[in-house]
Coordinates of C-alpha atoms in Angstrom, one line a residue:
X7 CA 98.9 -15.2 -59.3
X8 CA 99.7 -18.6 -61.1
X9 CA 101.9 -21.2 -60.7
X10 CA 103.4 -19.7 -64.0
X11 CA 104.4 -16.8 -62.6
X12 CA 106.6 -18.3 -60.2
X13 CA 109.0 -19.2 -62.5
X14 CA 112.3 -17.4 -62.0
X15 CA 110.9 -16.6 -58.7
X16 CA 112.8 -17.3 -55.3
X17 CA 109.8 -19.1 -53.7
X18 CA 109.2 -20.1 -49.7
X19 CA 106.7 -22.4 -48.9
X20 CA 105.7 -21.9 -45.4
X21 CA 104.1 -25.2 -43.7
X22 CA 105.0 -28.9 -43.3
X23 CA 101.7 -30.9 -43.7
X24 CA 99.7 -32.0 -46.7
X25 CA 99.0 -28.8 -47.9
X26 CA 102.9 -28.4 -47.7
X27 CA 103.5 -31.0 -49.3
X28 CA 101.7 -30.3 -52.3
X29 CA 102.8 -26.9 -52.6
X30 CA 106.7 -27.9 -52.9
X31 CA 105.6 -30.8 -55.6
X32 CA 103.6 -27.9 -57.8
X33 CA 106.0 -25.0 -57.2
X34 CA 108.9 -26.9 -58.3
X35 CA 107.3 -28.0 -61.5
X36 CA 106.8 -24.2 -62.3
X37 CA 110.5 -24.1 -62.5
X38 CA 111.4 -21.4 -59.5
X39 CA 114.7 -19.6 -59.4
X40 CA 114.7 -20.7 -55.8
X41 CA 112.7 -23.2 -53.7
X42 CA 112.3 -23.7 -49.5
X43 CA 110.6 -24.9 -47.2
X44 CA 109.9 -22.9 -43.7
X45 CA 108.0 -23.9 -40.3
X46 CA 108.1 -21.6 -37.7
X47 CA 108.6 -24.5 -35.0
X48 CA 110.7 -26.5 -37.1
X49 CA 114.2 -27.5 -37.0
X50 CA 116.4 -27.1 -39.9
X51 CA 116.6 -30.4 -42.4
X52 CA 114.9 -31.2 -45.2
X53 CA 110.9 -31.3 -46.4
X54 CA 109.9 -32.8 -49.7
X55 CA 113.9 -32.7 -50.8
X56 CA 113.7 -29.3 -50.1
X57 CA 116.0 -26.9 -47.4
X58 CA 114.0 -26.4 -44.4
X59 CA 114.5 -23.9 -42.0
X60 CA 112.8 -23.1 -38.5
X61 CA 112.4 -20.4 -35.8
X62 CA 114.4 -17.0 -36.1
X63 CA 116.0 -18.8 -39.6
X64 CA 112.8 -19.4 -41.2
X65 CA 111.7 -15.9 -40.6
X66 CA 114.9 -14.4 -42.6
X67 CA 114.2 -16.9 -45.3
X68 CA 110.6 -15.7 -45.8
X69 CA 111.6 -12.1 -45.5
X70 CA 114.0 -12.7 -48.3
X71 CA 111.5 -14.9 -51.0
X72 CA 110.5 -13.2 -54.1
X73 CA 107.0 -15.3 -53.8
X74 CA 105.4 -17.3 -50.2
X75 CA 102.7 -20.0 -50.7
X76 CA 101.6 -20.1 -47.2
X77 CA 99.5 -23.9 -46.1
X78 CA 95.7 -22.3 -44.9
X79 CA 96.8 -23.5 -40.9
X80 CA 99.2 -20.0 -41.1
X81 CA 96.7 -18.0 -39.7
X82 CA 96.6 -13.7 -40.9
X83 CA 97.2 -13.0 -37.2
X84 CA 100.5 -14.8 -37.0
X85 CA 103.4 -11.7 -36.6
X86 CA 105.4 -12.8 -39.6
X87 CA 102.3 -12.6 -42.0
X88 CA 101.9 -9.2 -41.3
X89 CA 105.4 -8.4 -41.7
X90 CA 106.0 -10.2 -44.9
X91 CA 102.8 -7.7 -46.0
X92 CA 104.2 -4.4 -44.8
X93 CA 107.5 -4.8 -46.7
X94 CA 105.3 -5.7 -49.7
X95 CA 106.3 -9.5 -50.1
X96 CA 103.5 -10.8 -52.1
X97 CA 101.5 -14.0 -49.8
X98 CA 99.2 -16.9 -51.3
X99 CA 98.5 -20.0 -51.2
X100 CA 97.9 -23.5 -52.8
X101 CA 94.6 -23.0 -53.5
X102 CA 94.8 -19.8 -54.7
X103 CA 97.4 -20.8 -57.2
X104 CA 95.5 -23.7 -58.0
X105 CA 92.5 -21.8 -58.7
X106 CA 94.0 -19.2 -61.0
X107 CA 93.9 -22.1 -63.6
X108 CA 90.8 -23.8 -62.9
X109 CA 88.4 -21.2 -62.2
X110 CA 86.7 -21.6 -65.2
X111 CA 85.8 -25.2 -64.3
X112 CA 84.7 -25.2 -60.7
X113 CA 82.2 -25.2 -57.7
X114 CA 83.5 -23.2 -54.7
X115 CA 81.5 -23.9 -51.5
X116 CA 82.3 -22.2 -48.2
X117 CA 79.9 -21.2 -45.0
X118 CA 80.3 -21.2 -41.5
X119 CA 78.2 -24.7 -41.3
X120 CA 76.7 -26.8 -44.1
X121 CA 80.2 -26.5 -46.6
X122 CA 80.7 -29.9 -46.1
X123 CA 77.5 -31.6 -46.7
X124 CA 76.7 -29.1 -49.3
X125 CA 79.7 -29.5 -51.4
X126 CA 79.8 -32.8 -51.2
X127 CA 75.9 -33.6 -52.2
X128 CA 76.4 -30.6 -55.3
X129 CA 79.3 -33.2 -56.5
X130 CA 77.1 -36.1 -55.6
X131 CA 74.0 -34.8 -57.6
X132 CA 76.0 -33.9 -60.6
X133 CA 77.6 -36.9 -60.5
X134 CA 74.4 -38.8 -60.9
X135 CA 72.8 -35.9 -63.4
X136 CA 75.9 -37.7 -66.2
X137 CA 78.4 -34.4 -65.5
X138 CA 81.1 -35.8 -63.7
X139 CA 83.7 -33.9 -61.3
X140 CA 86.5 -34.4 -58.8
X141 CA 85.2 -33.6 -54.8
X142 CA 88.7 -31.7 -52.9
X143 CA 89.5 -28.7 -50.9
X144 CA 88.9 -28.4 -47.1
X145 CA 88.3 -32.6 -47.0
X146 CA 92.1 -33.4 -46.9
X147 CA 92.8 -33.1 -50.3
X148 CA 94.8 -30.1 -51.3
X149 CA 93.7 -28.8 -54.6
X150 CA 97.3 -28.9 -55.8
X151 CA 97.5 -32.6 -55.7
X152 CA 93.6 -33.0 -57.9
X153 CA 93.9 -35.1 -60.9
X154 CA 92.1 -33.2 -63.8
X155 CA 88.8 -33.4 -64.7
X156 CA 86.4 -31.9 -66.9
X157 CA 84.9 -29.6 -63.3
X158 CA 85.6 -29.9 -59.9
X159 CA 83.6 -29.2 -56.8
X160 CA 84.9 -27.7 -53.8
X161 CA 85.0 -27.4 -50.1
X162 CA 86.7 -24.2 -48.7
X163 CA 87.9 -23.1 -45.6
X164 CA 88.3 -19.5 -44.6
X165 CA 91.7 -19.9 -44.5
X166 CA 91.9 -20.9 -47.9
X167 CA 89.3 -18.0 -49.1
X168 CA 91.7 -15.6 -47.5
X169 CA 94.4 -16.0 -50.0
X170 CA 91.7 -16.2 -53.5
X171 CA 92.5 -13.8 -56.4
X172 CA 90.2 -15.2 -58.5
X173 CA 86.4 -16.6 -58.0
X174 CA 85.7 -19.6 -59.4
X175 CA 82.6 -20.0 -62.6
X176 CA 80.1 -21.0 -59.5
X177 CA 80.6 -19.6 -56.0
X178 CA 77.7 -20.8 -52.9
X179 CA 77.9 -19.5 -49.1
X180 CA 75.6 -21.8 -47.3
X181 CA 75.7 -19.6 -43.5
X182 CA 77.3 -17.3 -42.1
X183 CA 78.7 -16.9 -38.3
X184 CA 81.4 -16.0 -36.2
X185 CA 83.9 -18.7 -36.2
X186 CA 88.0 -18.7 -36.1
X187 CA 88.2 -14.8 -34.9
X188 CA 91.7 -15.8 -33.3
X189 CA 93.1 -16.6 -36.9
X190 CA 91.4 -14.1 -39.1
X191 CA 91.9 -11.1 -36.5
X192 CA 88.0 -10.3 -35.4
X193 CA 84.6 -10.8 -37.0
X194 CA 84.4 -8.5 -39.9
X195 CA 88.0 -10.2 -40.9
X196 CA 86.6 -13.1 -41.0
X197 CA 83.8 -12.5 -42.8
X198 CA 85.9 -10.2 -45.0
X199 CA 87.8 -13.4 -45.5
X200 CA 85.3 -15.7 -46.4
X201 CA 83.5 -14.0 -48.7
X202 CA 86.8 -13.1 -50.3
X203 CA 84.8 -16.3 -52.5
X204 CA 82.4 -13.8 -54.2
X205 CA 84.9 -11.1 -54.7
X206 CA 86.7 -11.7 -58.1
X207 CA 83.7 -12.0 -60.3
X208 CA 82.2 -15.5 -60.0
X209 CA 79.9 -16.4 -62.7
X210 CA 77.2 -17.0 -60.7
X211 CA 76.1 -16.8 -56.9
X212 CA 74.3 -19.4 -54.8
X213 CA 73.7 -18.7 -51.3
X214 CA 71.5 -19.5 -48.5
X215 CA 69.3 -16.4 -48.4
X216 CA 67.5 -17.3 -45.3
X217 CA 70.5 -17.2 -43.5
X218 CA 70.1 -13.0 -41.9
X219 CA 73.9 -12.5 -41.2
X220 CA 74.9 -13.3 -44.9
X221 CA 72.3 -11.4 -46.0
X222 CA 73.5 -8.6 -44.7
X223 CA 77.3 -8.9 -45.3
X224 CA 76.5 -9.7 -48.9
X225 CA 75.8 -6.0 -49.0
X226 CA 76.1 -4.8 -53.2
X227 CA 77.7 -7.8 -54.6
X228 CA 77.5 -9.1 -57.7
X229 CA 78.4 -11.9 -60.0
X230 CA 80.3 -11.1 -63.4
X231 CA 77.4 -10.5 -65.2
X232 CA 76.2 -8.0 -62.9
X233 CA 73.5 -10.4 -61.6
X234 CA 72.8 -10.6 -57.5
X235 CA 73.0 -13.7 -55.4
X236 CA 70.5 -16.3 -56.4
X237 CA 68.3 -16.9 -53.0
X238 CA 68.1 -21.1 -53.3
X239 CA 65.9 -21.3 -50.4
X240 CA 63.0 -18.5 -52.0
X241 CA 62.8 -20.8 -54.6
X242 CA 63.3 -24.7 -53.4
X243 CA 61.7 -24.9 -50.2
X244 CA 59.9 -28.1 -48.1
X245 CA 56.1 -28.7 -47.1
X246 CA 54.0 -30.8 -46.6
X247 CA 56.9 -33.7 -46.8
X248 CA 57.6 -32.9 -50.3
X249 CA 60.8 -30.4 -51.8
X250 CA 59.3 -28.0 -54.4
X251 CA 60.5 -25.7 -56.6
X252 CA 58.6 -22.6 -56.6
X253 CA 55.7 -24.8 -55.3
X254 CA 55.5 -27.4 -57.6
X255 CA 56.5 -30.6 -56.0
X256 CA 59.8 -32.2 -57.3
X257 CA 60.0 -35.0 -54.7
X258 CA 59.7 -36.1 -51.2
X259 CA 61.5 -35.1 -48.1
X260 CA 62.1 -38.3 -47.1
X261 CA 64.5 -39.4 -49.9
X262 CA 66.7 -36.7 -48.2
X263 CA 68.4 -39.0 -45.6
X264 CA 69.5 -36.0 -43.6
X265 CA 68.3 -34.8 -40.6
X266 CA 67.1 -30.9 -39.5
X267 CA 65.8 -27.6 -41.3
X268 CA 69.2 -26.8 -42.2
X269 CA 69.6 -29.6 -44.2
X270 CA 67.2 -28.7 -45.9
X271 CA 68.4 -24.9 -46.6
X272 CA 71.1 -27.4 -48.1
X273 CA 70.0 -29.1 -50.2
X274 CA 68.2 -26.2 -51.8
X275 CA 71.6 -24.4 -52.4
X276 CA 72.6 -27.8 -54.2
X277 CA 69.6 -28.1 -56.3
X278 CA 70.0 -24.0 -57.1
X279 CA 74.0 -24.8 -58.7
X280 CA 72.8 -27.5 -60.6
X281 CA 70.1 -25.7 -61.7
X282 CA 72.8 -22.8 -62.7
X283 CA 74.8 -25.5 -64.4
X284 CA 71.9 -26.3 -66.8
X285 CA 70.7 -29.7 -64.5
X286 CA 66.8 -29.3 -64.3
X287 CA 66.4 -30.4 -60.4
X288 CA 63.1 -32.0 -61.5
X289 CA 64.9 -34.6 -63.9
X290 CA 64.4 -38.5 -62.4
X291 CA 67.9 -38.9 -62.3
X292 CA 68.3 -36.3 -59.2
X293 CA 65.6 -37.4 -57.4
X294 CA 67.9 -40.6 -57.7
X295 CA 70.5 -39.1 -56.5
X296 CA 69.1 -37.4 -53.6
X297 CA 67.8 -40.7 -52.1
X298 CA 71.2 -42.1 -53.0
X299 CA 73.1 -39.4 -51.2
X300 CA 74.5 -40.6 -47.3
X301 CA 75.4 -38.0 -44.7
X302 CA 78.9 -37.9 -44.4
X303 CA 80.3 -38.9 -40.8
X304 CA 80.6 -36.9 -37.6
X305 CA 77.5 -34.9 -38.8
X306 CA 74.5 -35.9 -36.9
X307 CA 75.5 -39.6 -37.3
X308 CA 73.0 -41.4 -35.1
X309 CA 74.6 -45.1 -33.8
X310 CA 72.3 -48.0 -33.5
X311 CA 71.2 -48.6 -29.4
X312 CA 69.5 -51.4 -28.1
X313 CA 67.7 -49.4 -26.1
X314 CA 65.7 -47.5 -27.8
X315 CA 67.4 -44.5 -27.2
X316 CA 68.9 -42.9 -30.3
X317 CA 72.6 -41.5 -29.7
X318 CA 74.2 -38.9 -32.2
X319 CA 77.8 -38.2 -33.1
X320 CA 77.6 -34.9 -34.2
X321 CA 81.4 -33.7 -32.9
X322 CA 82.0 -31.8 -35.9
X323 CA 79.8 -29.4 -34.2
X324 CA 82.1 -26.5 -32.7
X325 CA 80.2 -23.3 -32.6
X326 CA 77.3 -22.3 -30.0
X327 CA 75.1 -21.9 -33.4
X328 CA 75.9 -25.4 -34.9
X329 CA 74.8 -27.0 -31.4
X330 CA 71.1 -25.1 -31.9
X331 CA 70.7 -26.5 -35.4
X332 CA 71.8 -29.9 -34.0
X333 CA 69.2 -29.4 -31.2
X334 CA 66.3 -28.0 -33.9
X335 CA 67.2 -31.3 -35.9
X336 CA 65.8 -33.7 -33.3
X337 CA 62.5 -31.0 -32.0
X338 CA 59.3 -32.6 -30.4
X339 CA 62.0 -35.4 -29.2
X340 CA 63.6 -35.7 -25.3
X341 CA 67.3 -34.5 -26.0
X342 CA 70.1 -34.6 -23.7
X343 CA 72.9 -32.5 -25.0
X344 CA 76.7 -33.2 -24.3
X345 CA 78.8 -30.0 -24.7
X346 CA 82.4 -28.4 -24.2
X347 CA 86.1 -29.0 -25.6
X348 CA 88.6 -26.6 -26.4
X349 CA 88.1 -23.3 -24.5
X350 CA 88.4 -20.8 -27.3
X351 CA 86.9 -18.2 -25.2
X352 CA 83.4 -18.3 -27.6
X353 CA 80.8 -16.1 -26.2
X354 CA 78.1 -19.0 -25.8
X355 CA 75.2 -16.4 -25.5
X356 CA 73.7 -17.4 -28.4
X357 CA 73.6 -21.2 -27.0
X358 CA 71.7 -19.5 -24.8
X359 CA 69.4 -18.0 -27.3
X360 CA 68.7 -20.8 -29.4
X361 CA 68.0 -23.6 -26.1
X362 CA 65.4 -20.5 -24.6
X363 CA 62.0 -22.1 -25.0
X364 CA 63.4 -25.6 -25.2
X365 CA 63.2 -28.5 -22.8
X366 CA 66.4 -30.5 -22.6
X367 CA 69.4 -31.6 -20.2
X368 CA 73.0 -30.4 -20.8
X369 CA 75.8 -32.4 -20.0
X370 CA 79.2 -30.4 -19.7
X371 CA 82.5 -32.3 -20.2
X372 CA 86.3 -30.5 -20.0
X373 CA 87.3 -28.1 -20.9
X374 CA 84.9 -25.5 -21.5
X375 CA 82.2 -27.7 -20.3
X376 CA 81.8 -25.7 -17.1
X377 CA 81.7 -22.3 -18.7
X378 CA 78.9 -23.1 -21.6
X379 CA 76.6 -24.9 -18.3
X380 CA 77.4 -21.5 -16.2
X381 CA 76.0 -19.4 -19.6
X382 CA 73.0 -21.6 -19.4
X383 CA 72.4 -21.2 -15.6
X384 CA 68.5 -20.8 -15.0
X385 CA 67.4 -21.3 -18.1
X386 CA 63.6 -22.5 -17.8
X387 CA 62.9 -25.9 -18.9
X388 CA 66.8 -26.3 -19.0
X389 CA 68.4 -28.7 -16.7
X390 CA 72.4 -29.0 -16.4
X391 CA 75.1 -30.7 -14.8
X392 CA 78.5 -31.6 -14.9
X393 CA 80.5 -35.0 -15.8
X394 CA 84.2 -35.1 -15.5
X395 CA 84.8 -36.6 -19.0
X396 CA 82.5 -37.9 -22.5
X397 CA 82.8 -41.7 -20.7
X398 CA 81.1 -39.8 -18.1
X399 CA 79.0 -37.6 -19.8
X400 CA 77.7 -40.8 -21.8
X401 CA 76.6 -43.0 -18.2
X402 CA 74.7 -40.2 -17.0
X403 CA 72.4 -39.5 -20.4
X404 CA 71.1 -42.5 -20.4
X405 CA 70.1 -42.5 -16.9
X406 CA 68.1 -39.3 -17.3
X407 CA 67.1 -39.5 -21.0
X408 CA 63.7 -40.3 -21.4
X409 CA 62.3 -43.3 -23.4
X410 CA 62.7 -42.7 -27.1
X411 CA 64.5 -39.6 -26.4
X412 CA 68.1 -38.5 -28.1
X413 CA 71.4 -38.2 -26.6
X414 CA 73.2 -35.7 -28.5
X415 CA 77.3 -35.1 -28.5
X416 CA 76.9 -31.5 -30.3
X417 CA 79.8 -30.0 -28.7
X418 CA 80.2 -25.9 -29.4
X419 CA 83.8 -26.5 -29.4
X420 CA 86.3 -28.1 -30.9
X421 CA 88.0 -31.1 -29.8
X422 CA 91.7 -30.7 -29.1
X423 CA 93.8 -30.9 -25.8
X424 CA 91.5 -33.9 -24.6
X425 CA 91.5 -35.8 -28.0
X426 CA 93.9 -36.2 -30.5
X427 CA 91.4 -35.0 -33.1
X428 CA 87.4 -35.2 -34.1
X429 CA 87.6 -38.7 -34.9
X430 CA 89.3 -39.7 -31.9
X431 CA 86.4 -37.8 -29.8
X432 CA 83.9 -39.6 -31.8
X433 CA 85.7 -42.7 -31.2
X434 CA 85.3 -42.2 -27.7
X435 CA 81.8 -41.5 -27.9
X436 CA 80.8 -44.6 -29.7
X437 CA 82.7 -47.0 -27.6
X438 CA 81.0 -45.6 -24.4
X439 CA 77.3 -46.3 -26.4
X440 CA 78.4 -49.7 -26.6
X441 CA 80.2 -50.2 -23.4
X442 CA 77.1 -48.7 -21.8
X443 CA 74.4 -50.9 -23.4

């Protein structure tokens, strides 16, 4: 479906953020029959000068819309969505919509971890290889509200994968784990949704083919031409301290200024789209690049301490398997790990799985602190305890960090009902390093 089609249409745009916002602005343009605004918790007003309706209201009004462009925090599960579905009421979103007209022109990134980096260091790469492009998606831009360009490069959510009718001209999955089960209904919904990327005949396929769980949930698919997935990581791999391409060095590791193997897997899904998009990865321009290239924030973001210690923000970290791959980042170093948040009721076994072997201490902080230390009870070579808050938490790794060792806030869950937001948690967390200096 495109924003064409809603024309004539009664349209509902269910949510009252950014995303909402957006949606109203590009529907309208289209020239609908009929145009609302519905939250399920909202009162009735206005939103973006159009009617709003809430509670038992907004429900009627969505059950009676030609067209509704749900906002990707309207999660599959939610009771009306499924409603709207069995009576044949035809659900999508902004980015869907979006897409429909720009598929031809973009980059579509999604993954369980490394979307963010990835998508961003693809824009940054092709940016410095002369082929500019506009960076948006799941970084708090809605697509609807891009300015045009001659390609874009995205970041997507599951959420917004969900909704996808059409794949865009290159689509990359950099991992693949369980995350968000209470919005997408279970795990194989949420994988169905994610890859819901690959599903609409992308003209090519990037993915990280080292990843096992992808692997196997790519199954038979193909890209228009018929071609499977291209495997970045069989062909661009690291040794020895320098990146190759099919073992021929193209440059060193350290211009990458990004920490851990999975970076790595990373940056070899970004050198595989360029290398798709006609950008030879060995040109002197992206080695450029590359050592131009910043990690973005809240991902393994280590903060200058006097004493020697080196303390990482990392709070974008919410799943048990993101915390390994922050612990695997920082291996043959002393590591005190600070984890818990938002009890989502994870299964934190495979914390468990990735810390067997390790030596490390594990600070638990509220909420699900407790829970994720009692998983890792009697763990060899792991020692836990409890602190009753990250202030806390903070004080007691650097009393029983080692010299030189790391101090890692890699939480395996997300960050609300104590904090406002991430950045609010990290806020915390880098006014206790300095407080405690």
């Amino acid at each position: 479906m495109r924003l064409a089609d809603l024309r004539g249409r009664s349209v509902v745009v269910w949510g009252t953020g950014r995303e909402g916002q957006a949606a109203v602005a590009a529907v309208r343009a289209a020239g609908p029959a009929a145009l609302a605004a519905v939250a399920d918790t909202a009162d009735a007003g206005q939103f973006a000068g159009v009617e709003l309706s809430g509670g038992e209201a907004a429900r009627a009004r969505l059950l009676a819309a030609d067209v509704v462009v749900r906002s990707p925090g309207v999660p599959n599960t939610h009771p009306w969505v499924r409603e709207l579905r069995e009576r044949g009421v035809p659900v999508t979103g902004g980015s869907a919509l979006w897409l429909a007209d720009h598929a031809g022109r973009t980059v579509g990134v999604t993954g369980s971890k490394g979307k963010s980096t990835t998508s961003s260091l693809i824009s940054h790469l092709l940016t410095g290889a002369g082929r500019p492009n506009a960076y948006g998606g799941n970084i708090g831009v809605p697509l609807l509200d891009l300015p045009d360009a001659p390609a874009y490069v995205l970041e997507l959510s599951s959420y917004q994968c969900a909704d996808l009718t059409d794949s865009p001209a290159v689509a990359v999955v950099t991992s693949l784990f369980p995350e968000h089960l209470d919005a997408h209904g279970g795990e194989r919904e949420y994988y169905r949704d994610k890859l819901n990327l690959l599903a609409h005949g992308p003209g090519l396929i990037v993915v990280n083919g080292s990843d096992e769980r992808l692997a196997a949930e790519l199954g038979g698919v193909r890209d228009a031409q018929g071609r499977p997935p291209v495997d970045a990581t069989a062909r661009f791999t690291v040794a020895d301290g320098r990146v190759l391409r099919d073992g021929s060095p193209l440059f060193d590791r350290a211009a990458l200024r990004l920490a851990g193997r999975h970076n790595e897997r990373n940056l070899a899904v970004a050198l595989a789209v360029l290398e798709g998009l006609g950008v030879d990865p060995a040109a002197p321009e992206v080695a450029a690049a590359v050592a131009e290239y910043r990690p973005l924030p809240h991902r393994l973001t280590e903060i200058a301490d006097p004493s020697g210690l080196t303390f990482v923000d990392d709070t974008l970290s919410t799943s048990p398997y993101s915390a390994v791959l922050a612990v695997e980042a920082y291996e043959g170093r002393p590591t005190t790990l600070i984890v818990g948040g938002t009890d989502r009721g994870l299964d934190y076994a495979p914390l468990r799985a990735g810390l067997a072997g390790r030596e490390l201490t594990v600070l638990g902080i509220p909420d699900s602190g407790e829970r994720i230390l009692r998983e890792l009870d009697g763990l060899p070579g792991v020692r836990t305890e409890l602190a009753g808050d990250l202030v806390e938490a903070v004080s007691l790794a650097r009393a029983v960090t080692p010299p030189g060792g790391v101090v890692l806030l890699s939480p395996a869950a997300p960050s609300y009902g104590r904090f406002r937001n991430f950045e609010h948690r990290s806020e915390v967390f880098a006014e206790a390093v300095r407080a405690t200096a």
